[in-house]
Coordinates of N, CA and C in Angstrom, one line a residue:
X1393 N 0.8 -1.2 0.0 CA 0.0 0.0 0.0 C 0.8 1.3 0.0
X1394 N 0.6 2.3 0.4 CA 1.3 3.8 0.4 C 2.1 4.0 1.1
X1395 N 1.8 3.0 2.5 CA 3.5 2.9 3.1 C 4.9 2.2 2.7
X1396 N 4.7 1.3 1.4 CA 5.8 0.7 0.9 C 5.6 1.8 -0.2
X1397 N 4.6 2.8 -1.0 CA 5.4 3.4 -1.9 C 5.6 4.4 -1.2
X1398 N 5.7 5.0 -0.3 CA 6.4 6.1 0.3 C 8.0 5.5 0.7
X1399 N 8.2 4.2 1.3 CA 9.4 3.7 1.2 C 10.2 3.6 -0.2
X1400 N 9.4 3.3 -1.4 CA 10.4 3.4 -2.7 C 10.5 4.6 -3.0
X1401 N 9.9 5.8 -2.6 CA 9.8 6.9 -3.1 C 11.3 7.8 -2.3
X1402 N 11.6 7.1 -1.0 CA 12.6 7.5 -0.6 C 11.8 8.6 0.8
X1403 N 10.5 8.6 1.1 CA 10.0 9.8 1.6 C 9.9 8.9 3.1
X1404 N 10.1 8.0 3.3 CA 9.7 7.5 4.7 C 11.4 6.3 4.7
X1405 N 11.6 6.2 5.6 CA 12.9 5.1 5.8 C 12.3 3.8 7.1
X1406 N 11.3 4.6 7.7 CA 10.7 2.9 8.1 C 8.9 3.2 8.3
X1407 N 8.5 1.7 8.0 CA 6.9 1.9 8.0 C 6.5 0.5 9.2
X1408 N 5.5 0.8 9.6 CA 4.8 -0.5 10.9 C 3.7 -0.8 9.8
X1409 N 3.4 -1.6 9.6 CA 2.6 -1.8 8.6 C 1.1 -3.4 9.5
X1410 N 0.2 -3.2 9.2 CA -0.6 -4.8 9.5 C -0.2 -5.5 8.1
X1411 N 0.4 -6.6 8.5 CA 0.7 -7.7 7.8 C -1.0 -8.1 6.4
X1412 N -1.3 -8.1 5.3 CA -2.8 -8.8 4.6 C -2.2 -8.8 3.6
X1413 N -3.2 -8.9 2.8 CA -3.0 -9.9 1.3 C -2.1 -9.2 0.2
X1414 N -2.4 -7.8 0.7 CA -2.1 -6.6 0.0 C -0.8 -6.3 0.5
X1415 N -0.1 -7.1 1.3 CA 1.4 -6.6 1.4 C 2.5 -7.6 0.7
X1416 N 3.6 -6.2 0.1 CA 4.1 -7.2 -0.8 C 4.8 -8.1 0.1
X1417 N 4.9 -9.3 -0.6 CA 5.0 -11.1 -0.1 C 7.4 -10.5 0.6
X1418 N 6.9 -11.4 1.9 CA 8.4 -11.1 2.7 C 9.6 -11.3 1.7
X1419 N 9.6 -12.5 0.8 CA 10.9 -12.3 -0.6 C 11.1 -10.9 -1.7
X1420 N 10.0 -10.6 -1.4 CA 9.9 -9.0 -2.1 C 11.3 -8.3 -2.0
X1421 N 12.1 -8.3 -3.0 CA 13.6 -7.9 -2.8 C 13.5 -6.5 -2.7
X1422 N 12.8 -5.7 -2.8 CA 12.7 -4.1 -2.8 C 12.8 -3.6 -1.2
X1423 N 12.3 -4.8 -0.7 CA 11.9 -4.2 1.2 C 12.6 -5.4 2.2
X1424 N 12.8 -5.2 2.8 CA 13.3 -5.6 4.3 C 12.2 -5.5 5.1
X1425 N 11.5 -6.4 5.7 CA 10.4 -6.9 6.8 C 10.9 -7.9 7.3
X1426 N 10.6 -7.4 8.6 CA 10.4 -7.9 9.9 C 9.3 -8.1 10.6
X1427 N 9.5 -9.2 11.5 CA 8.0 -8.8 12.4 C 8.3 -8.3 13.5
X1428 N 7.0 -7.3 13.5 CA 7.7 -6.6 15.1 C 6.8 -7.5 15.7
X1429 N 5.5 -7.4 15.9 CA 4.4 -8.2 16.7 C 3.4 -9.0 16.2
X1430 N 3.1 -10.0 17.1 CA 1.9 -10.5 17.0 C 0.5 -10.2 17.8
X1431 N -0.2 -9.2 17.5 CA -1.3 -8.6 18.6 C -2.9 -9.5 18.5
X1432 N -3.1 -10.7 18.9 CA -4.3 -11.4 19.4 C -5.2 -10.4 18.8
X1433 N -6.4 -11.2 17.7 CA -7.8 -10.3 18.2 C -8.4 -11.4 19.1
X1434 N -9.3 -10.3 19.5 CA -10.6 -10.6 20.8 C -12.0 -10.5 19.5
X1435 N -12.7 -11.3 20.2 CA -14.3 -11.3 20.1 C -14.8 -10.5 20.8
X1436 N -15.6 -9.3 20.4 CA -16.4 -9.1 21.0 C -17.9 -9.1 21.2
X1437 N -18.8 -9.2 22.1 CA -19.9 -9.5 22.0 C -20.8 -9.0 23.0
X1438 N -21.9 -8.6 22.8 CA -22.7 -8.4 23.9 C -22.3 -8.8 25.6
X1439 N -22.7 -8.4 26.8 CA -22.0 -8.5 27.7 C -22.9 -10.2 28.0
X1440 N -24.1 -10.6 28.0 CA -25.2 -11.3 28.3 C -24.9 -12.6 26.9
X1441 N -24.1 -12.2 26.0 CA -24.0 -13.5 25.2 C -23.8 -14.8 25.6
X1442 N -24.3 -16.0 25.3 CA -23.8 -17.3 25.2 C -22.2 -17.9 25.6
X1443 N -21.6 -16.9 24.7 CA -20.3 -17.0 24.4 C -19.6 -16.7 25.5
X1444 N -20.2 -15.4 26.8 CA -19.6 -15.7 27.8 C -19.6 -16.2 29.2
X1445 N -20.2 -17.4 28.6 CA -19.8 -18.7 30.2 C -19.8 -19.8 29.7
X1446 N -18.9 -19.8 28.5 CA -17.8 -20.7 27.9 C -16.7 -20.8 28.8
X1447 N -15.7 -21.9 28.9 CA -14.3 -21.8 29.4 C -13.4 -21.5 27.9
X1448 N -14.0 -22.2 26.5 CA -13.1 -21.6 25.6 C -13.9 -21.9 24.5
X1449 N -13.0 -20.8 23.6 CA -13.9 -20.0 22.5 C -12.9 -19.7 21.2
X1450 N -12.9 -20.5 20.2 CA -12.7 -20.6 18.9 C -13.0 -19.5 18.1
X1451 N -12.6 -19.0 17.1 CA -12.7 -18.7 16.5 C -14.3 -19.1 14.9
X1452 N -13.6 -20.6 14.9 CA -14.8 -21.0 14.2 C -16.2 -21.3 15.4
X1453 N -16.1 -20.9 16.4 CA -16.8 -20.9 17.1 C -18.0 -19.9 16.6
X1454 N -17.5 -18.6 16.1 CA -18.3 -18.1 16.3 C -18.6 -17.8 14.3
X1455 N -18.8 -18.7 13.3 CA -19.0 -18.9 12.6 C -20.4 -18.4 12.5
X1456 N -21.4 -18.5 13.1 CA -22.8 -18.2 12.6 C -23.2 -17.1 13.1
X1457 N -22.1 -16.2 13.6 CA -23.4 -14.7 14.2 C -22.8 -14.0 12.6
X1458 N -23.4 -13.1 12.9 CA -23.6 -11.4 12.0 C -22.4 -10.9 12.5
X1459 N -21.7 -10.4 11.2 CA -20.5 -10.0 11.7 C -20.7 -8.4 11.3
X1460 N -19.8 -7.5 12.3 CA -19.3 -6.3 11.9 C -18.0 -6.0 11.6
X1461 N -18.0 -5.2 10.0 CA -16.2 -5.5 9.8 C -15.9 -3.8 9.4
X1462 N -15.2 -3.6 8.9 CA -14.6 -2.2 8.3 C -14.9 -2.7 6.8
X1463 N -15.3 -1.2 6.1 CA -15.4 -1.3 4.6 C -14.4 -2.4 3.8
X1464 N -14.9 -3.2 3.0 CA -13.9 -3.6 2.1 C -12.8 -2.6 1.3
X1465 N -11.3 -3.3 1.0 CA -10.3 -2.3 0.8 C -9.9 -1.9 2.1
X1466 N -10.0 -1.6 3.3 CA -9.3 -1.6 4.7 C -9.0 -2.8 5.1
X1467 N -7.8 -2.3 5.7 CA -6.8 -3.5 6.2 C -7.8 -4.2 7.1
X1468 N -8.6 -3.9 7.7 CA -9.4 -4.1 8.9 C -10.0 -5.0 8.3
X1469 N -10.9 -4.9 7.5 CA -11.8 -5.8 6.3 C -11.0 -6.8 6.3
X1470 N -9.8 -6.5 5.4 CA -8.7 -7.7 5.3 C -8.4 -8.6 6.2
X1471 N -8.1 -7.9 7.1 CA -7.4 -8.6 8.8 C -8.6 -10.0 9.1
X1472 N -10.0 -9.3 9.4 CA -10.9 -10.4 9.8 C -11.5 -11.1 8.9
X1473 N -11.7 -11.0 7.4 CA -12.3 -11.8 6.4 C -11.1 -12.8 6.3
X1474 N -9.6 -12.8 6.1 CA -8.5 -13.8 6.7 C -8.4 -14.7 7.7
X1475 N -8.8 -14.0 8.9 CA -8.8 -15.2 10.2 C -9.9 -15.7 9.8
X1476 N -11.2 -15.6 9.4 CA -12.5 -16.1 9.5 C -12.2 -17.6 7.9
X1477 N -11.9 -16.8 7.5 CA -10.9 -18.0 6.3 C -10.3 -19.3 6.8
X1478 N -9.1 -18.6 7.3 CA -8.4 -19.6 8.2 C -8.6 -20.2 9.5
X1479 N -9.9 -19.7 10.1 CA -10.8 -20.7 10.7 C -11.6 -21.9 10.3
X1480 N -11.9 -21.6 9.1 CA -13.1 -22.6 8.5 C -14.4 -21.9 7.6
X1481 N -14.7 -20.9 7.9 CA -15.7 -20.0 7.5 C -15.8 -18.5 6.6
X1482 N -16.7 -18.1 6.0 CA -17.0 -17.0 5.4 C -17.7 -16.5 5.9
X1483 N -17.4 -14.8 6.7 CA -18.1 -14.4 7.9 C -19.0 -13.9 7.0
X1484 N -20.6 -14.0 8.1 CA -21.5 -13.3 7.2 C -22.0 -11.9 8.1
X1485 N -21.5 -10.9 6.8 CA -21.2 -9.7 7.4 C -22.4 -8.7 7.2
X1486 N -23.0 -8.2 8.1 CA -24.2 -7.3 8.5 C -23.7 -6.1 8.3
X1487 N -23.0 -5.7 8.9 CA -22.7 -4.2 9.0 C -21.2 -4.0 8.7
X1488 N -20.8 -2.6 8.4 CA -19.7 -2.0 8.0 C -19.3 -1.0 9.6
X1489 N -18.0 -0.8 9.7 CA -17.5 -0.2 11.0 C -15.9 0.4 10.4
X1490 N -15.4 1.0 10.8 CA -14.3 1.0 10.7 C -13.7 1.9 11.8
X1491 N -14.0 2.2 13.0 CA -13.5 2.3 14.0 C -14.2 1.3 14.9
X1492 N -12.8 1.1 16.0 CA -13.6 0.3 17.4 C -14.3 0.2 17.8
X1493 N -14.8 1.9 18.3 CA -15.6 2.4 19.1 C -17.1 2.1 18.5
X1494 N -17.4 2.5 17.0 CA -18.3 2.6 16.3 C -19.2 0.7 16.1
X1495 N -17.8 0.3 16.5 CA -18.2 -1.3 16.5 C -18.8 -1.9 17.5
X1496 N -17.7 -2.1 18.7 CA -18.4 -2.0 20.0 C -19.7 -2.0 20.1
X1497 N -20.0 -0.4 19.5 CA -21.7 0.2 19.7 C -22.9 -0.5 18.8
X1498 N -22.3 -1.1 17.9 CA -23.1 -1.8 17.0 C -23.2 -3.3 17.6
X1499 N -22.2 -3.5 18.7 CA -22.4 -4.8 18.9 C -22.8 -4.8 20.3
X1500 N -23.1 -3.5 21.5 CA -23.8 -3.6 22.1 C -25.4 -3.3 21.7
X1501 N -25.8 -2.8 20.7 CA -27.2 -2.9 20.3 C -27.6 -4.5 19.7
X1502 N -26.7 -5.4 19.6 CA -27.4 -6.4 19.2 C -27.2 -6.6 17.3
X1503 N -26.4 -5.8 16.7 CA -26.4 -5.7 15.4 C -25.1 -7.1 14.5
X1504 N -24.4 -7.6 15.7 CA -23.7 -8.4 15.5 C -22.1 -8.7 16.1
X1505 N -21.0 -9.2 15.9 CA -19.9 -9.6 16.6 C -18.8 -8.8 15.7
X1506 N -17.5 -8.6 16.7 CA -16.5 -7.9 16.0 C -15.2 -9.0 16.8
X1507 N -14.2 -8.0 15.8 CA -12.8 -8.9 16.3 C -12.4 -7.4 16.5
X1508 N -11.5 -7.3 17.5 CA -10.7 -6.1 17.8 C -9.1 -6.6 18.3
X1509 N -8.1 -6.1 17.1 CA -6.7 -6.1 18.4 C -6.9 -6.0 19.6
X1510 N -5.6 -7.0 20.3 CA -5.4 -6.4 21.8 C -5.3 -5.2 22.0
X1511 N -4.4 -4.8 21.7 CA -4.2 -3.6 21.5 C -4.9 -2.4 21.5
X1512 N -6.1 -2.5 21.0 CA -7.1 -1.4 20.3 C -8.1 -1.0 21.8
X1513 N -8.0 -0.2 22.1 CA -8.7 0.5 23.7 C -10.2 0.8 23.4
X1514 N -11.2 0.2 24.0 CA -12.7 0.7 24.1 C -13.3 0.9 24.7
X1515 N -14.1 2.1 25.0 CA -14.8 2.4 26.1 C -15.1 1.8 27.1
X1516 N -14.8 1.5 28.4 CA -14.8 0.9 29.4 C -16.4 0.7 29.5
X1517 N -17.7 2.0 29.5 CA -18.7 1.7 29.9 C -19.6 0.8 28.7
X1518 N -19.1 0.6 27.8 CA -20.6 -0.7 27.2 C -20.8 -1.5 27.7
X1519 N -22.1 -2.0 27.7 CA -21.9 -3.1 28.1 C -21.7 -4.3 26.6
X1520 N -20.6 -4.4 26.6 CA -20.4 -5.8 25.8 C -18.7 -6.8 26.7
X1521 N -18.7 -7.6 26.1 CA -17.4 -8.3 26.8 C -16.4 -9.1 25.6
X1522 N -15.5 -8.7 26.1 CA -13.9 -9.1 25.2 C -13.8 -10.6 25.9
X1523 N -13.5 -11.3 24.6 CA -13.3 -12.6 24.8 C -11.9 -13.1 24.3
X1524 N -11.1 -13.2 25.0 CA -9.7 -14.1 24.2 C -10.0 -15.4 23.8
X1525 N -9.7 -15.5 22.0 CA -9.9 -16.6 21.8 C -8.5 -17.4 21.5
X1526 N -9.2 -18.9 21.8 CA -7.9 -20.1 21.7 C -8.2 -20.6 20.3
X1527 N -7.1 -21.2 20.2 CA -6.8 -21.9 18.9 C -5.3 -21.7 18.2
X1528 N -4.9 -22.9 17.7 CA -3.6 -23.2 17.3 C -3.7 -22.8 15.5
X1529 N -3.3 -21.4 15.0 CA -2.9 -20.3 16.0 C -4.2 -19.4 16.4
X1530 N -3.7 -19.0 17.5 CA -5.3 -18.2 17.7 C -4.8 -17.2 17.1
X1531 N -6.6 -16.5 16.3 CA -6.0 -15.2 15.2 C -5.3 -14.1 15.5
X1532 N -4.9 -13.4 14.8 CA -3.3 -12.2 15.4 C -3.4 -11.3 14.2
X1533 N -3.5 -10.0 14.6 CA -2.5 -9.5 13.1 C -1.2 -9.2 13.5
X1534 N -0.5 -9.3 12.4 CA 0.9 -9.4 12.3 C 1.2 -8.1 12.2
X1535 N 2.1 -7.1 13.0 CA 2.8 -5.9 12.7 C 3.9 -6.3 12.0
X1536 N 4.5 -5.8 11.0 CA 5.7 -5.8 10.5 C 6.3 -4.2 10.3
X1537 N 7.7 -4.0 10.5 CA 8.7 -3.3 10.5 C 9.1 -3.3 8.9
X1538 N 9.3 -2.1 7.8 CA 9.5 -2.5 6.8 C 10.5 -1.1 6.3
X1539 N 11.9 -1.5 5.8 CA 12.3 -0.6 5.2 C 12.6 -1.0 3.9
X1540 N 13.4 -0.2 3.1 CA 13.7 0.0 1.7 C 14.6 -1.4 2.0
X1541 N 14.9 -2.1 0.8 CA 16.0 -3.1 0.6 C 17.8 -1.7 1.4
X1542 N 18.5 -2.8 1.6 CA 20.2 -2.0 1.6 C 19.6 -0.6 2.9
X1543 N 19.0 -0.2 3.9 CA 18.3 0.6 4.3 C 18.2 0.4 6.1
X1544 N 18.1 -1.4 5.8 CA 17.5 -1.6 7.8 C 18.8 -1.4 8.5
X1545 N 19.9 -1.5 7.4 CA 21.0 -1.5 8.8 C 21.8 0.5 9.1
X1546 N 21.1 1.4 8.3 CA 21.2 2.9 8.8 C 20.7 2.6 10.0
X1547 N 22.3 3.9 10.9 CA 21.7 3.5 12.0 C 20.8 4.6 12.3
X1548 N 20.1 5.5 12.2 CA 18.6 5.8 13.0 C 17.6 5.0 12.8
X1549 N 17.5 3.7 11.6 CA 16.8 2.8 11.2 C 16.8 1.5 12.4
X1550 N 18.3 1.5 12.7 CA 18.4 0.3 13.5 C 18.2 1.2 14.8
X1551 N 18.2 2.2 15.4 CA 17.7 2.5 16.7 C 16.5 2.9 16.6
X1552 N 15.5 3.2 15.4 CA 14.0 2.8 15.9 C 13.8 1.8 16.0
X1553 N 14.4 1.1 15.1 CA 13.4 -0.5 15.0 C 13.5 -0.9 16.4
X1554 N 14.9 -0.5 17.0 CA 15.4 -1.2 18.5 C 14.2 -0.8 19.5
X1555 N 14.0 0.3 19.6 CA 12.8 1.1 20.2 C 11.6 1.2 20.2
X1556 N 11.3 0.4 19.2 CA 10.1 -0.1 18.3 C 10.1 -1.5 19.0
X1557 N 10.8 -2.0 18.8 CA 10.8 -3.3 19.7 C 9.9 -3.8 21.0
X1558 N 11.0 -2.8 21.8 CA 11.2 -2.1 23.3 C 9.5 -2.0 23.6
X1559 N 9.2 -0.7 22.9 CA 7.8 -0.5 23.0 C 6.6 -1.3 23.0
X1560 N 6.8 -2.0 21.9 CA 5.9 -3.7 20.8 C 5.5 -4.4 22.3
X1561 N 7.2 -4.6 22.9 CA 6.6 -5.7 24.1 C 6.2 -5.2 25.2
X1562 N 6.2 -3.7 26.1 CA 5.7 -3.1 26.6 C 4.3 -3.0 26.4
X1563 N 3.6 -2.6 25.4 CA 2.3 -1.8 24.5 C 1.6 -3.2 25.1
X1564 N 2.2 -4.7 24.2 CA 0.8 -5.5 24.5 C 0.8 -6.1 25.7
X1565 N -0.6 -5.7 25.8 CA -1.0 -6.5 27.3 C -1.6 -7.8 27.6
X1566 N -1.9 -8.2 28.8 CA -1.7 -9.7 28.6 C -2.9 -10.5 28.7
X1567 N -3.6 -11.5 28.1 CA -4.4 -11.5 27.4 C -6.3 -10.8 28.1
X1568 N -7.4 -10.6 27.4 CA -8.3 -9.9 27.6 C -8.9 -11.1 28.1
X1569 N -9.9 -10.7 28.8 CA -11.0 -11.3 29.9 C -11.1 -12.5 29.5
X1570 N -10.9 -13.9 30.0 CA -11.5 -15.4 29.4 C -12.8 -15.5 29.8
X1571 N -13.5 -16.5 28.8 CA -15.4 -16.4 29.2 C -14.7 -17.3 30.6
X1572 N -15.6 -16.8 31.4 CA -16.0 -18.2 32.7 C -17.3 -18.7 32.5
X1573 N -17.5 -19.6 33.4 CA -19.1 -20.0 33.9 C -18.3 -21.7 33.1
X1574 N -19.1 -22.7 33.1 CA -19.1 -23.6 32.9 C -19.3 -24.2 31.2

């Protein structure tokens, strides 16, 4: 996307990018990628759902609700129509969202389920609940670190990425609420 041509253009010397279909493939000899992280999505769902008084909660688990995703063409779109792939299923998608917040609220009205990064912070007061889900691998987007080919080893390049790092493992926290109950 526009962060790898801002990297050929010479206008950016490093990009954090989410890992989807649309990124060019890691043999791509133009760029240098790394991963910086792997950030878990969560399910989220109404606070009163089924789903939480589970002890555990799949991914293809939640194959048959109404999903809410971000417009197609966003990474977002990308990110969860992939896991829902590589679960087993074609999410069937109700509504469009492309912020958290806006999601959340669509899925405390009852309009359907979202996947949200760890990472991604949501209003404390809805009532809906974050579910960490299991599975080998449970779904993640991938951050990658990406410079120009001949580029990663400048050093202000190699002391962000170091910093970048640093941060990555600070930033995520450790995993979101597991369903209880039986």
């Amino acid at each position: 996307g526009r962060c790898f041509d801002l990297l050929l253009a010479g206008d950016a010397d490093l990009a954090l990018v989410i890992n989807t279909e649309h990124t060019p493939p890691t043999g791509d000899e133009r760029f240098h990628q790394q991963p910086l992280l792997d950030d878990p999505l969560d399910l989220v769902v109404p606070e009163d759902h089924p789903f939480t008084t589970r002890r555990r909660i799949t991914l293809a688990d939640a194959a048959d609700e109404e999903w809410i995703v971000g417009r197609p063409g966003t990474a977002y779109h990308d990110l969860v129509r992939t896991a829902c792939t590589a679960a087993g299923f074609s999410p069937n998608i109700a509504h469009y969202a492309d912020e958290w917040d806006t999601g959340a609220a669509l899925v405390e009205r009852r309009f359907g389920v979202i996947l949200v990064p760890r990472l991604a912070r949501l209003h404390d007061d809805r009532p809906v609940a974050r579910i960490s889900l299991s599975g080998d691998p449970a779904p993640a987007r991938r951050v990658l670190a990406a410079t120009r080919s001949g580029h990663a080893g400048h050093p202000l390049v190699t002391e962000s990425l170091e910093a970048s790092n640093v941060v990555a493992a600070e930033l995520l926290p450790t995993e979101a609420p597991q369903p209880g109950g039986t």
